[in-house]
């Protein structure tokens, strides 16, 4: 199924092709298992997550290590659950953004290698070493502190050297001074230099200039590695590919890759798309109708009165709003699914509620399940459609689905776990 959107000045094209029709969840009984308090939940399809990581494994082959990126609570999906699934189905280790996220995984029972990709200050060294977490380094003072903590605790600390080849974010500039400093780090006691890595700025864009820039970044990394080799520094791993890099293929893979968004079931962008498999979206956002009413011509809906009924309309209310992460910018623009059909969201999205126009969908009832993004029956509202509509990327909407929304994990059509953040 090809979807084509024209939104203001931008064209967006998505090809969404659900290979296998999954058990649809219009089933009332199933949805009732899904909530205990408010009928709002993010449904997480663990089979889709397993499928995606297995396909990524197939894409990179058996000899490239996979560092599965589960930062930001696994892009909103729940980091412990998703780390477990990815490690079970093809990932070799996991990566997060900061120490707190790494500790959450350790406390959740993840025993494998956990790498922090962002900056960790030397002042956190004791905790870092105590939890056995791998750390990214691009400053000698931090490395020294990690080494001292490792010596004190009689453990090794695995460090990953970040190199800034053109992202302009963190990392050593690829120059002689950096080589000298990395030599110093490599000599520190109880420090194991596990990898040297960089991050691409435009690997998710496919115009000629962007492709050339990605290749330039890759060449800079290789040149820097050559210089390190000349001073006898050879890291166990080299890595540079995010999901988009993985999609570009063999020439960029190096010895390890760091897929994020592709694991959660989305192509890296509208123009850089996996061709060897169709990623299956893992999360769908769902709520049940709490109220239905008939509006007469001229009556309005929500704050600002931005929706006015031109004739009699049937309006349903959902108990979900922008405080749950359903973006307010979608007001009067997004579609949702009810009884397998698209319905328009109408009026401003409120903090905790929003309204939809169900006039054209017969027999809608209070308690009906509504899909805000994802699939229901044969119809879907792809997250990319919503992201494109408000000028953002799928990543952002996923991470913003917050703690008020329980995560409901489904495997083989059954609810296998519920994660309630507010109440146990
Ligand atoms: C977030 C992140 C990734 C994953 O990016 P995706 O585009 O989601 O695949 C990989 N590497 C680093 C350093 C990151 O920060």
CSV table of C-alpha atoms in Angstrom, one decimal, residues 3-403:
chain,number,residue,atom,x,y,z
A,3,UNK,CA,0.5,6.4,0.9
A,4,UNK,CA,1.1,9.9,-0.5
A,5,UNK,CA,0.6,13.1,1.4
A,6,UNK,CA,0.8,16.6,0.3
A,7,UNK,CA,1.1,18.8,3.3
A,8,UNK,CA,1.6,22.5,2.7
A,9,UNK,CA,4.9,22.9,0.9
A,10,UNK,CA,6.2,19.4,1.5
A,11,UNK,CA,5.6,16.1,-0.2
A,12,UNK,CA,5.8,13.0,1.8
A,13,UNK,CA,5.6,9.5,0.4
A,14,UNK,CA,5.5,6.3,2.5
A,15,UNK,CA,5.3,2.8,1.3
A,16,UNK,CA,3.8,0.8,4.0
A,17,UNK,CA,3.4,-2.9,3.3
A,18,UNK,CA,2.4,-5.1,6.1
A,19,UNK,CA,3.5,-8.5,4.9
A,20,UNK,CA,1.6,-10.5,7.4
A,21,UNK,CA,-1.8,-9.4,8.7
A,22,UNK,CA,-1.4,-9.6,12.4
A,23,UNK,CA,-4.3,-10.6,14.6
A,24,UNK,CA,-6.3,-7.4,14.8
A,25,UNK,CA,-7.3,-6.0,18.1
A,26,UNK,CA,-10.8,-4.8,17.5
A,27,UNK,CA,-11.6,-7.7,19.8
A,28,UNK,CA,-13.3,-6.2,22.8
A,29,UNK,CA,-12.3,-8.9,25.2
A,30,UNK,CA,-8.6,-8.5,24.3
A,31,UNK,CA,-8.7,-4.8,24.7
A,32,UNK,CA,-10.3,-5.1,28.1
A,33,UNK,CA,-7.3,-7.0,29.3
A,34,UNK,CA,-5.3,-4.1,28.2
A,35,UNK,CA,-6.2,-1.5,30.8
A,36,UNK,CA,-6.9,-1.5,34.5
A,37,UNK,CA,-7.6,2.2,35.2
A,38,UNK,CA,-8.0,4.6,32.3
A,39,UNK,CA,-8.6,2.9,29.0
A,40,UNK,CA,-5.4,4.2,27.4
A,41,UNK,CA,-2.4,2.1,26.5
A,42,UNK,CA,0.6,1.7,24.2
A,43,UNK,CA,0.5,-1.8,22.8
A,44,UNK,CA,3.9,-3.2,22.2
A,45,UNK,CA,4.1,-6.1,19.7
A,46,UNK,CA,7.1,-8.2,20.9
A,47,UNK,CA,6.8,-10.5,17.8
A,48,UNK,CA,7.3,-7.4,15.6
A,49,UNK,CA,10.3,-6.4,17.6
A,50,UNK,CA,11.8,-9.9,17.3
A,51,UNK,CA,11.1,-9.9,13.6
A,52,UNK,CA,12.8,-6.6,13.0
A,53,UNK,CA,16.0,-7.4,14.9
A,54,UNK,CA,16.2,-10.8,13.2
A,55,UNK,CA,15.9,-9.0,9.8
A,56,UNK,CA,18.6,-6.6,10.8
A,57,UNK,CA,20.8,-9.5,11.7
A,58,UNK,CA,20.1,-11.0,8.3
A,59,UNK,CA,21.0,-7.6,6.6
A,60,UNK,CA,24.4,-7.2,8.4
A,61,UNK,CA,25.3,-10.9,8.3
A,62,UNK,CA,26.7,-13.1,11.1
A,63,UNK,CA,30.1,-11.3,11.4
A,64,UNK,CA,29.0,-7.8,12.3
A,65,UNK,CA,28.2,-7.2,15.9
A,66,UNK,CA,24.9,-5.5,16.7
A,67,UNK,CA,24.7,-2.9,19.4
A,68,UNK,CA,21.0,-2.5,19.9
A,69,UNK,CA,20.0,1.1,20.7
A,70,UNK,CA,17.5,1.2,23.6
A,71,UNK,CA,18.0,4.8,24.8
A,72,UNK,CA,15.0,6.9,25.8
A,73,UNK,CA,13.2,4.0,27.3
A,74,UNK,CA,13.7,2.1,24.1
A,75,UNK,CA,12.2,5.0,22.1
A,76,UNK,CA,9.2,4.9,24.5
A,77,UNK,CA,8.7,1.1,24.2
A,78,UNK,CA,10.1,0.1,27.6
A,79,UNK,CA,13.9,-0.4,27.7
A,80,UNK,CA,14.1,-3.6,29.8
A,81,UNK,CA,11.5,-5.5,27.8
A,82,UNK,CA,12.9,-4.5,24.5
A,83,UNK,CA,16.5,-5.0,25.4
A,84,UNK,CA,15.6,-8.5,26.4
A,85,UNK,CA,13.8,-9.2,23.1
A,86,UNK,CA,16.6,-7.7,21.0
A,87,UNK,CA,19.3,-9.6,22.8
A,88,UNK,CA,17.4,-12.8,22.5
A,89,UNK,CA,16.9,-12.4,18.7
A,90,UNK,CA,20.2,-11.2,17.4
A,91,UNK,CA,21.7,-8.3,19.2
A,92,UNK,CA,25.0,-8.7,20.9
A,93,UNK,CA,24.8,-5.8,23.3
A,94,UNK,CA,22.7,-2.7,24.0
A,95,UNK,CA,23.3,1.0,24.0
A,96,UNK,CA,21.8,3.9,26.0
A,97,UNK,CA,22.3,7.6,26.3
A,98,UNK,CA,23.2,8.1,29.9
A,99,UNK,CA,24.2,6.3,33.1
A,100,UNK,CA,20.7,6.4,34.6
A,101,UNK,CA,19.3,4.5,31.6
A,102,UNK,CA,22.1,1.9,31.9
A,103,UNK,CA,21.5,1.4,35.6
A,104,UNK,CA,17.8,0.9,34.9
A,105,UNK,CA,18.7,-1.9,32.6
A,106,UNK,CA,21.0,-3.6,35.1
A,107,UNK,CA,18.4,-3.3,37.8
A,108,UNK,CA,15.9,-4.8,35.3
A,109,UNK,CA,18.1,-7.9,35.0
A,110,UNK,CA,20.0,-7.2,31.8
A,111,UNK,CA,23.4,-8.8,32.4
A,112,UNK,CA,25.1,-8.3,29.0
A,113,UNK,CA,27.2,-5.4,27.8
A,114,UNK,CA,25.6,-2.0,28.1
A,115,UNK,CA,27.2,1.0,26.4
A,116,UNK,CA,26.5,4.6,27.2
A,117,UNK,CA,26.8,6.5,23.9
A,118,UNK,CA,26.5,10.0,25.4
A,119,UNK,CA,28.9,11.8,27.8
A,120,UNK,CA,29.4,10.5,31.3
A,121,UNK,CA,31.3,12.7,33.7
A,122,UNK,CA,34.3,11.4,35.6
A,123,UNK,CA,32.5,12.2,38.8
A,124,UNK,CA,30.1,9.3,38.1
A,125,UNK,CA,33.0,6.8,37.8
A,126,UNK,CA,32.4,4.8,41.0
A,127,UNK,CA,28.8,4.1,40.0
A,128,UNK,CA,29.7,3.4,36.4
A,129,UNK,CA,32.3,0.8,37.3
A,130,UNK,CA,30.2,-0.7,40.1
A,131,UNK,CA,27.4,-1.5,37.6
A,132,UNK,CA,29.8,-2.7,35.0
A,133,UNK,CA,28.8,-0.3,32.3
A,134,UNK,CA,30.7,0.6,29.2
A,135,UNK,CA,31.4,4.3,28.7
A,136,UNK,CA,32.0,6.7,25.8
A,137,UNK,CA,35.1,8.9,26.3
A,138,UNK,CA,36.4,11.9,24.5
A,139,UNK,CA,38.3,13.7,27.4
A,140,UNK,CA,41.3,12.5,29.3
A,141,UNK,CA,40.1,13.6,32.7
A,142,UNK,CA,37.0,11.5,32.5
A,143,UNK,CA,39.0,8.5,31.4
A,144,UNK,CA,41.4,9.0,34.3
A,145,UNK,CA,38.5,9.0,36.8
A,146,UNK,CA,37.1,5.8,35.2
A,147,UNK,CA,40.5,4.2,35.4
A,148,UNK,CA,41.0,5.2,39.1
A,149,UNK,CA,37.5,3.8,40.0
A,150,UNK,CA,38.3,0.6,38.1
A,151,UNK,CA,41.6,0.2,40.0
A,152,UNK,CA,39.9,0.9,43.3
A,153,UNK,CA,37.2,-1.7,42.6
A,154,UNK,CA,39.5,-4.2,41.0
A,155,UNK,CA,37.5,-4.3,37.8
A,156,UNK,CA,38.1,-3.4,34.2
A,157,UNK,CA,36.3,-0.5,32.5
A,158,UNK,CA,35.5,-0.8,28.8
A,159,UNK,CA,35.8,2.6,27.0
A,160,UNK,CA,34.6,3.6,23.6
A,161,UNK,CA,36.3,6.5,21.9
A,162,UNK,CA,33.9,8.9,20.2
A,163,UNK,CA,35.3,10.7,17.1
A,164,UNK,CA,33.7,13.7,15.6
A,165,UNK,CA,34.0,13.2,11.9
A,166,UNK,CA,31.3,15.8,11.0
A,167,UNK,CA,28.3,15.5,13.3
A,168,UNK,CA,29.6,18.4,15.4
A,169,UNK,CA,28.2,16.9,18.6
A,170,UNK,CA,30.6,15.0,20.8
A,171,UNK,CA,34.0,13.3,20.2
A,172,UNK,CA,37.6,13.8,19.5
A,173,UNK,CA,38.4,15.9,16.4
A,174,UNK,CA,40.4,13.6,14.1
A,175,UNK,CA,43.8,15.3,14.6
A,176,UNK,CA,47.2,14.7,16.1
A,177,UNK,CA,46.5,16.1,19.5
A,178,UNK,CA,43.6,13.6,19.8
A,179,UNK,CA,45.9,10.7,18.8
A,180,UNK,CA,48.3,11.7,21.6
A,181,UNK,CA,45.5,11.9,24.2
A,182,UNK,CA,44.0,8.6,23.1
A,183,UNK,CA,47.4,7.0,23.6
A,184,UNK,CA,47.4,8.3,27.1
A,185,UNK,CA,44.0,6.8,27.7
A,186,UNK,CA,44.9,3.5,26.2
A,187,UNK,CA,47.8,3.2,28.7
A,188,UNK,CA,45.6,3.9,31.8
A,189,UNK,CA,45.4,0.9,34.2
A,190,UNK,CA,42.2,-1.2,34.2
A,191,UNK,CA,41.0,0.5,31.0
A,192,UNK,CA,40.2,-1.6,28.0
A,193,UNK,CA,39.8,0.3,24.7
A,194,UNK,CA,36.8,-1.5,23.2
A,195,UNK,CA,35.9,0.6,20.3
A,196,UNK,CA,36.4,3.8,18.2
A,197,UNK,CA,33.2,5.1,16.7
A,198,UNK,CA,31.6,8.0,15.0
A,199,UNK,CA,28.1,9.2,14.2
A,200,UNK,CA,26.6,10.2,10.8
A,201,UNK,CA,24.9,13.5,10.3
A,202,UNK,CA,23.0,12.9,7.1
A,203,UNK,CA,22.9,9.1,6.5
A,204,UNK,CA,19.1,9.3,6.4
A,205,UNK,CA,19.2,11.6,3.4
A,206,UNK,CA,19.7,10.3,-0.1
A,207,UNK,CA,20.6,13.4,-2.2
A,208,UNK,CA,24.1,13.3,-3.8
A,209,UNK,CA,25.6,15.9,-1.4
A,210,UNK,CA,24.4,14.0,1.7
A,211,UNK,CA,25.7,10.6,0.3
A,212,UNK,CA,29.0,12.3,-0.3
A,213,UNK,CA,29.1,13.7,3.2
A,214,UNK,CA,28.4,10.3,4.8
A,215,UNK,CA,31.2,8.8,2.7
A,216,UNK,CA,33.5,11.7,3.8
A,217,UNK,CA,32.7,11.0,7.4
A,218,UNK,CA,33.5,7.3,6.9
A,219,UNK,CA,36.8,8.1,5.2
A,220,UNK,CA,37.8,10.5,8.0
A,221,UNK,CA,37.1,7.7,10.5
A,222,UNK,CA,39.2,5.2,8.5
A,223,UNK,CA,42.0,7.7,8.2
A,224,UNK,CA,41.9,8.3,11.9
A,225,UNK,CA,42.0,4.6,12.6
A,226,UNK,CA,45.1,4.3,10.3
A,227,UNK,CA,46.8,6.9,12.4
A,228,UNK,CA,45.9,5.1,15.6
A,229,UNK,CA,47.2,1.9,14.1
A,230,UNK,CA,50.6,3.6,13.6
A,231,UNK,CA,50.9,4.1,17.3
A,232,UNK,CA,49.7,0.5,17.9
A,233,UNK,CA,46.2,1.3,19.0
A,234,UNK,CA,43.8,-1.1,17.5
A,235,UNK,CA,40.3,-1.2,19.0
A,236,UNK,CA,38.4,-4.4,19.2
A,237,UNK,CA,35.5,-2.7,17.3
A,238,UNK,CA,34.8,0.1,15.0
A,239,UNK,CA,31.3,1.4,14.4
A,240,UNK,CA,29.5,4.2,12.7
A,241,UNK,CA,26.1,3.0,11.4
A,242,UNK,CA,22.8,4.1,12.8
A,243,UNK,CA,19.7,2.5,11.2
A,244,UNK,CA,20.2,4.6,8.0
A,245,UNK,CA,23.8,3.5,7.8
A,246,UNK,CA,22.7,-0.1,8.1
A,247,UNK,CA,20.3,0.4,5.2
A,248,UNK,CA,23.1,1.8,3.1
A,249,UNK,CA,24.8,-1.5,3.5
A,250,UNK,CA,28.1,-3.3,3.6
A,251,UNK,CA,30.4,-0.5,2.6
A,252,UNK,CA,29.8,1.4,5.9
A,253,UNK,CA,29.1,-1.3,8.4
A,254,UNK,CA,32.6,-1.7,9.9
A,255,UNK,CA,32.7,-4.4,12.7
A,256,UNK,CA,29.6,-3.2,14.6
A,257,UNK,CA,26.4,-1.4,14.0
A,258,UNK,CA,24.0,0.7,16.2
A,259,UNK,CA,20.5,0.4,14.9
A,260,UNK,CA,17.7,2.3,16.6
A,261,UNK,CA,14.5,3.3,14.8
A,262,UNK,CA,14.6,0.3,12.4
A,263,UNK,CA,14.2,-2.1,15.3
A,264,UNK,CA,11.0,-0.4,16.3
A,265,UNK,CA,9.6,-0.9,12.9
A,266,UNK,CA,10.2,2.3,11.0
A,267,UNK,CA,12.3,3.1,8.0
A,268,UNK,CA,15.1,5.6,8.8
A,269,UNK,CA,13.4,8.3,6.6
A,270,UNK,CA,11.0,8.7,3.7
A,271,UNK,CA,14.0,8.4,1.3
A,272,UNK,CA,16.3,5.9,3.0
A,273,UNK,CA,14.3,2.7,3.4
A,274,UNK,CA,15.1,-0.9,4.0
A,275,UNK,CA,14.5,-2.9,0.9
A,276,UNK,CA,15.3,-6.4,2.1
A,277,UNK,CA,12.5,-6.4,4.6
A,278,UNK,CA,9.5,-4.4,5.6
A,279,UNK,CA,9.9,-3.1,9.2
A,280,UNK,CA,6.9,-4.0,11.4
A,281,UNK,CA,5.8,-1.1,13.7
A,282,UNK,CA,6.2,-2.3,17.3
A,283,UNK,CA,4.1,0.3,19.1
A,284,UNK,CA,0.5,1.3,18.6
A,285,UNK,CA,-1.3,3.9,20.7
A,286,UNK,CA,-4.8,3.0,21.8
A,287,UNK,CA,-7.7,4.4,23.9
A,288,UNK,CA,-11.3,3.6,24.3
A,289,UNK,CA,-14.2,6.0,23.7
A,290,UNK,CA,-15.5,7.5,27.0
A,291,UNK,CA,-18.4,9.6,25.6
A,292,UNK,CA,-20.5,10.1,22.5
A,293,UNK,CA,-22.8,13.0,21.6
A,294,UNK,CA,-24.6,14.6,18.7
A,295,UNK,CA,-23.6,18.2,17.8
A,296,UNK,CA,-26.0,20.4,15.9
A,297,UNK,CA,-24.9,22.7,13.1
A,298,UNK,CA,-23.0,25.7,14.4
A,299,UNK,CA,-21.9,24.0,17.6
A,300,UNK,CA,-18.2,23.8,18.4
A,301,UNK,CA,-15.6,21.5,19.9
A,302,UNK,CA,-12.8,22.1,22.4
A,303,UNK,CA,-10.6,25.1,23.4
A,304,UNK,CA,-10.5,27.9,20.9
A,305,UNK,CA,-13.6,26.6,19.1
A,306,UNK,CA,-11.4,25.6,16.1
A,307,UNK,CA,-13.9,22.9,15.0
A,308,UNK,CA,-17.5,23.9,14.1
A,309,UNK,CA,-20.1,21.5,13.0
A,310,UNK,CA,-21.4,22.5,9.5
A,311,UNK,CA,-24.3,20.1,9.9
A,312,UNK,CA,-25.3,17.5,12.5
A,313,UNK,CA,-22.2,15.5,13.6
A,314,UNK,CA,-21.6,12.7,15.9
A,315,UNK,CA,-18.6,13.4,18.2
A,316,UNK,CA,-16.8,10.9,20.4
A,317,UNK,CA,-14.4,11.8,23.2
A,318,UNK,CA,-11.2,9.9,24.0
A,319,UNK,CA,-9.4,10.0,27.4
A,320,UNK,CA,-6.0,10.8,25.9
A,321,UNK,CA,-4.3,14.1,25.2
A,322,UNK,CA,-1.0,15.9,24.7
A,323,UNK,CA,0.0,15.1,28.3
A,324,UNK,CA,0.2,11.5,27.2
A,325,UNK,CA,2.3,12.4,24.2
A,326,UNK,CA,-0.3,12.6,21.6
A,327,UNK,CA,1.0,15.8,20.0
A,328,UNK,CA,-1.2,18.9,20.3
A,329,UNK,CA,0.1,20.1,17.0
A,330,UNK,CA,-2.0,17.3,15.4
A,331,UNK,CA,-5.2,19.2,16.5
A,332,UNK,CA,-7.8,19.1,13.7
A,333,UNK,CA,-5.3,17.2,11.4
A,334,UNK,CA,-4.8,13.6,12.4
A,335,UNK,CA,-6.9,10.6,11.7
A,336,UNK,CA,-7.6,7.8,14.1
A,337,UNK,CA,-9.1,4.3,13.5
A,338,UNK,CA,-12.5,3.2,14.9
A,339,UNK,CA,-14.1,-0.1,13.9
A,340,UNK,CA,-11.3,-0.5,11.3
A,341,UNK,CA,-12.2,2.9,9.6
A,342,UNK,CA,-10.5,6.3,9.6
A,343,UNK,CA,-12.1,9.1,11.6
A,344,UNK,CA,-10.9,12.7,11.9
A,345,UNK,CA,-9.6,14.1,15.1
A,346,UNK,CA,-11.5,17.4,15.6
A,347,UNK,CA,-11.0,20.5,17.7
A,348,UNK,CA,-7.9,21.3,19.8
A,349,UNK,CA,-6.3,18.3,21.5
A,350,UNK,CA,-6.5,18.9,25.3
A,351,UNK,CA,-4.0,17.9,27.9
A,352,UNK,CA,-5.9,14.7,28.9
A,353,UNK,CA,-8.7,14.3,26.2
A,354,UNK,CA,-9.5,14.8,22.6
A,355,UNK,CA,-12.4,14.5,20.3
A,356,UNK,CA,-13.1,12.6,17.1
A,357,UNK,CA,-15.8,12.8,14.4
A,358,UNK,CA,-17.5,9.4,14.1
A,359,UNK,CA,-20.5,10.6,12.0
A,360,UNK,CA,-19.6,8.3,9.1
A,361,UNK,CA,-18.9,5.2,11.2
A,362,UNK,CA,-22.0,3.3,12.0
A,363,UNK,CA,-22.7,1.9,15.5
A,364,UNK,CA,-19.8,3.4,17.3
A,365,UNK,CA,-20.3,2.9,21.0
A,366,UNK,CA,-18.8,4.0,24.3
A,367,UNK,CA,-16.0,1.6,25.1
A,368,UNK,CA,-14.9,1.0,21.5
A,369,UNK,CA,-11.2,0.8,20.9
A,370,UNK,CA,-9.6,3.6,19.0
A,371,UNK,CA,-6.2,3.4,17.4
A,372,UNK,CA,-4.3,6.7,17.4
A,373,UNK,CA,-1.4,5.3,15.4
A,374,UNK,CA,-0.9,1.7,14.3
A,375,UNK,CA,-3.2,-0.8,12.7
A,376,UNK,CA,-6.7,-1.9,13.3
A,377,UNK,CA,-8.3,-4.5,11.1
A,378,UNK,CA,-7.1,-3.9,7.5
A,379,UNK,CA,-6.6,-0.1,8.0
A,380,UNK,CA,-3.7,1.7,9.5
A,381,UNK,CA,-2.6,5.2,10.6
A,382,UNK,CA,1.1,5.0,10.2
A,383,UNK,CA,3.1,6.9,12.7
A,384,UNK,CA,5.1,8.4,9.9
A,385,UNK,CA,1.9,10.0,8.6
A,386,UNK,CA,1.4,11.8,11.9
A,387,UNK,CA,5.1,12.8,12.2
A,388,UNK,CA,5.2,14.1,8.7
A,389,UNK,CA,1.9,16.0,9.2
A,390,UNK,CA,3.5,18.0,12.1
A,391,UNK,CA,7.0,18.3,10.7
A,392,UNK,CA,8.8,15.9,13.0
A,393,UNK,CA,10.1,12.4,12.9
A,394,UNK,CA,8.7,9.1,14.3
A,395,UNK,CA,11.4,9.0,16.9
A,396,UNK,CA,10.1,12.1,18.6
A,397,UNK,CA,6.5,11.0,18.9
A,398,UNK,CA,7.5,7.6,20.2
A,399,UNK,CA,9.8,9.0,23.0
A,400,UNK,CA,7.2,11.4,24.1
A,401,UNK,CA,4.6,8.7,24.9
A,402,UNK,CA,5.0,9.1,28.6
A,403,UNK,CA,4.7,7.5,31.9
